Amino acid sequence: MSSFFIGVLVVELCLSAADSLKDRRQVIRSLLDQAHRRWNVSVADLGPDGSWKRAVLAFSVVNSSLKHIDSLLMSVERFLEKAEDNADFEIVRRERVIKPHDEFSY
């Protein structure tokens, strides 16, 4: 099997202005859709279920180029930081991990 890498960016948000799950969904869906369209990364809302004020988002990419993955995930991170300035959410925590595929257990 040829060598490739898996990159994951996990971001936890606090949605201070969300007063309902509908408000939360609207903000989260917009962020996920934009990131997916612009960088073709896989996206997921990891919950927590039923929480209006918190969200954990994951963005992932698989590629043979470590530099490409790092560049994509950094672009997504900058996009979220810029969106944070103009929206009603705050980035509470973030973690970016890039590993060779054989270091992930599956």
mmCIF file of C-alpha atoms in Angstrom:
data_model
loop_
_atom_site.group_PDB
_atom_site.id
_atom_site.type_symbol
_atom_site.label_atom_id
_atom_site.label_comp_id
_atom_site.label_asym_id
_atom_site.label_seq_id
_atom_site.Cartn_x
_atom_site.Cartn_y
_atom_site.Cartn_z
ATOM 1 C CA MET A 1 0.000 0.000 0.000
ATOM 2 C CA SER A 2 1.369 3.413 -0.873
ATOM 3 C CA SER A 3 2.036 5.951 1.842
ATOM 4 C CA PHE A 4 -0.582 8.545 2.682
ATOM 5 C CA PHE A 5 -1.515 10.790 5.566
ATOM 6 C CA ILE A 6 -4.691 11.536 7.495
ATOM 7 C CA GLY A 7 -5.273 14.997 8.924
ATOM 8 C CA VAL A 8 -7.959 15.961 11.422
ATOM 9 C CA LEU A 9 -8.863 19.351 12.865
ATOM 10 C CA VAL A 10 -11.236 19.265 15.846
ATOM 11 C CA VAL A 11 -12.687 22.563 17.031
ATOM 12 C CA GLU A 12 -14.914 23.192 20.041
ATOM 13 C CA LEU A 13 -17.173 26.240 19.822
ATOM 14 C CA CYS A 14 -19.243 28.167 22.330
ATOM 15 C CA LEU A 15 -22.350 29.613 20.650
ATOM 16 C CA SER A 16 -23.274 32.388 23.055
ATOM 17 C CA ALA A 17 -26.154 33.811 20.996
ATOM 18 C CA ALA A 18 -27.883 30.503 20.255
ATOM 19 C CA ASP A 19 -31.252 30.329 21.999
ATOM 20 C CA SER A 20 -32.434 27.108 20.368
ATOM 21 C CA LEU A 21 -31.191 24.059 18.497
ATOM 22 C CA LYS A 22 -32.387 25.778 15.315
ATOM 23 C CA ASP A 23 -30.028 28.714 15.993
ATOM 24 C CA ARG A 24 -27.177 26.299 16.662
ATOM 25 C CA ARG A 25 -27.898 24.272 13.529
ATOM 26 C CA GLN A 26 -27.970 27.383 11.367
ATOM 27 C CA VAL A 27 -24.504 28.535 12.469
ATOM 28 C CA ILE A 28 -22.941 25.068 12.370
ATOM 29 C CA ARG A 29 -24.435 24.071 9.008
ATOM 30 C CA SER A 30 -23.149 27.290 7.428
ATOM 31 C CA LEU A 31 -19.601 26.719 8.722
ATOM 32 C CA LEU A 32 -19.516 23.062 7.681
ATOM 33 C CA ASP A 33 -20.974 23.724 4.225
ATOM 34 C CA GLN A 34 -18.551 26.553 3.500
ATOM 35 C CA ALA A 35 -15.506 24.541 4.584
ATOM 36 C CA HIS A 36 -16.595 21.520 2.564
ATOM 37 C CA ARG A 37 -17.252 23.590 -0.559
ATOM 38 C CA ARG A 38 -14.052 25.664 -0.378
ATOM 39 C CA TRP A 39 -11.522 22.984 0.563
ATOM 40 C CA ASN A 40 -13.309 19.701 -0.157
ATOM 41 C CA VAL A 41 -12.612 18.457 3.376
ATOM 42 C CA SER A 42 -14.832 15.977 5.135
ATOM 43 C CA VAL A 43 -16.873 17.628 7.877
ATOM 44 C CA ALA A 44 -18.856 16.466 10.888
ATOM 45 C CA ASP A 45 -20.823 17.932 13.774
ATOM 46 C CA LEU A 46 -19.807 15.731 16.704
ATOM 47 C CA GLY A 47 -22.295 17.184 19.175
ATOM 48 C CA PRO A 48 -22.884 17.297 22.008
ATOM 49 C CA ASP A 49 -26.462 16.239 21.293
ATOM 50 C CA GLY A 50 -29.086 18.564 22.683
ATOM 51 C CA SER A 51 -26.677 21.374 23.525
ATOM 52 C CA TRP A 52 -27.551 24.820 22.154
ATOM 53 C CA LYS A 53 -24.432 26.563 23.374
ATOM 54 C CA ARG A 54 -21.674 24.091 22.487
ATOM 55 C CA ALA A 55 -20.499 22.378 19.344
ATOM 56 C CA VAL A 56 -17.582 20.140 18.462
ATOM 57 C CA LEU A 57 -16.715 20.156 14.769
ATOM 58 C CA ALA A 58 -14.319 17.874 12.912
ATOM 59 C CA PHE A 59 -12.667 18.513 9.564
ATOM 60 C CA SER A 60 -10.602 15.775 7.935
ATOM 61 C CA VAL A 61 -8.595 15.138 4.802
ATOM 62 C CA VAL A 62 -6.600 12.245 3.361
ATOM 63 C CA ASN A 63 -3.760 12.865 0.927
ATOM 64 C CA SER A 64 -0.311 11.615 -0.022
ATOM 65 C CA SER A 65 1.189 15.055 0.689
ATOM 66 C CA LEU A 66 1.757 16.041 4.301
ATOM 67 C CA LYS A 67 2.272 19.679 3.214
ATOM 68 C CA HIS A 68 -1.038 19.716 1.346
ATOM 69 C CA ILE A 69 -2.958 18.402 4.347
ATOM 70 C CA ASP A 70 -1.275 20.888 6.674
ATOM 71 C CA SER A 71 -2.064 23.760 4.297
ATOM 72 C CA LEU A 72 -5.726 22.742 3.949
ATOM 73 C CA LEU A 73 -6.291 22.371 7.680
ATOM 74 C CA MET A 74 -4.537 25.676 8.386
ATOM 75 C CA SER A 75 -6.804 27.351 5.812
ATOM 76 C CA VAL A 76 -9.884 25.918 7.504
ATOM 77 C CA GLU A 77 -8.574 27.089 10.873
ATOM 78 C CA ARG A 78 -7.990 30.645 9.553
ATOM 79 C CA PHE A 79 -11.480 30.630 8.011
ATOM 80 C CA LEU A 80 -12.990 29.728 11.400
ATOM 81 C CA GLU A 81 -10.962 32.423 13.163
ATOM 82 C CA LYS A 82 -12.149 35.005 10.646
ATOM 83 C CA ALA A 83 -15.748 33.808 10.961
ATOM 84 C CA GLU A 84 -15.407 34.031 14.747
ATOM 85 C CA ASP A 85 -14.783 37.787 14.417
ATOM 86 C CA ASN A 86 -18.058 38.249 12.514
ATOM 87 C CA ALA A 87 -20.338 35.717 14.205
ATOM 88 C CA ASP A 88 -21.848 34.786 17.532
ATOM 89 C CA PHE A 89 -19.473 32.005 18.490
ATOM 90 C CA GLU A 90 -16.121 31.646 20.189
ATOM 91 C CA ILE A 91 -13.454 29.044 19.520
ATOM 92 C CA VAL A 92 -12.844 27.416 22.900
ATOM 93 C CA ARG A 93 -10.413 24.675 21.900
ATOM 94 C CA ARG A 94 -8.770 23.329 18.785
ATOM 95 C CA GLU A 95 -6.539 20.418 17.945
ATOM 96 C CA ARG A 96 -4.897 19.562 14.638
ATOM 97 C CA VAL A 97 -3.367 16.114 14.108
ATOM 98 C CA ILE A 98 -1.689 14.755 10.990
ATOM 99 C CA LYS A 99 -0.347 11.224 10.977
ATOM 100 C CA PRO A 100 0.699 8.576 8.484
ATOM 101 C CA HIS A 101 -2.198 6.219 7.820
ATOM 102 C CA ASP A 102 -0.471 3.291 9.510
ATOM 103 C CA GLU A 103 -0.403 5.158 12.861
ATOM 104 C CA PHE A 104 -4.206 5.232 12.997
ATOM 105 C CA SER A 105 -5.896 2.116 14.263
ATOM 106 C CA TYR A 106 -8.772 0.824 12.188
#
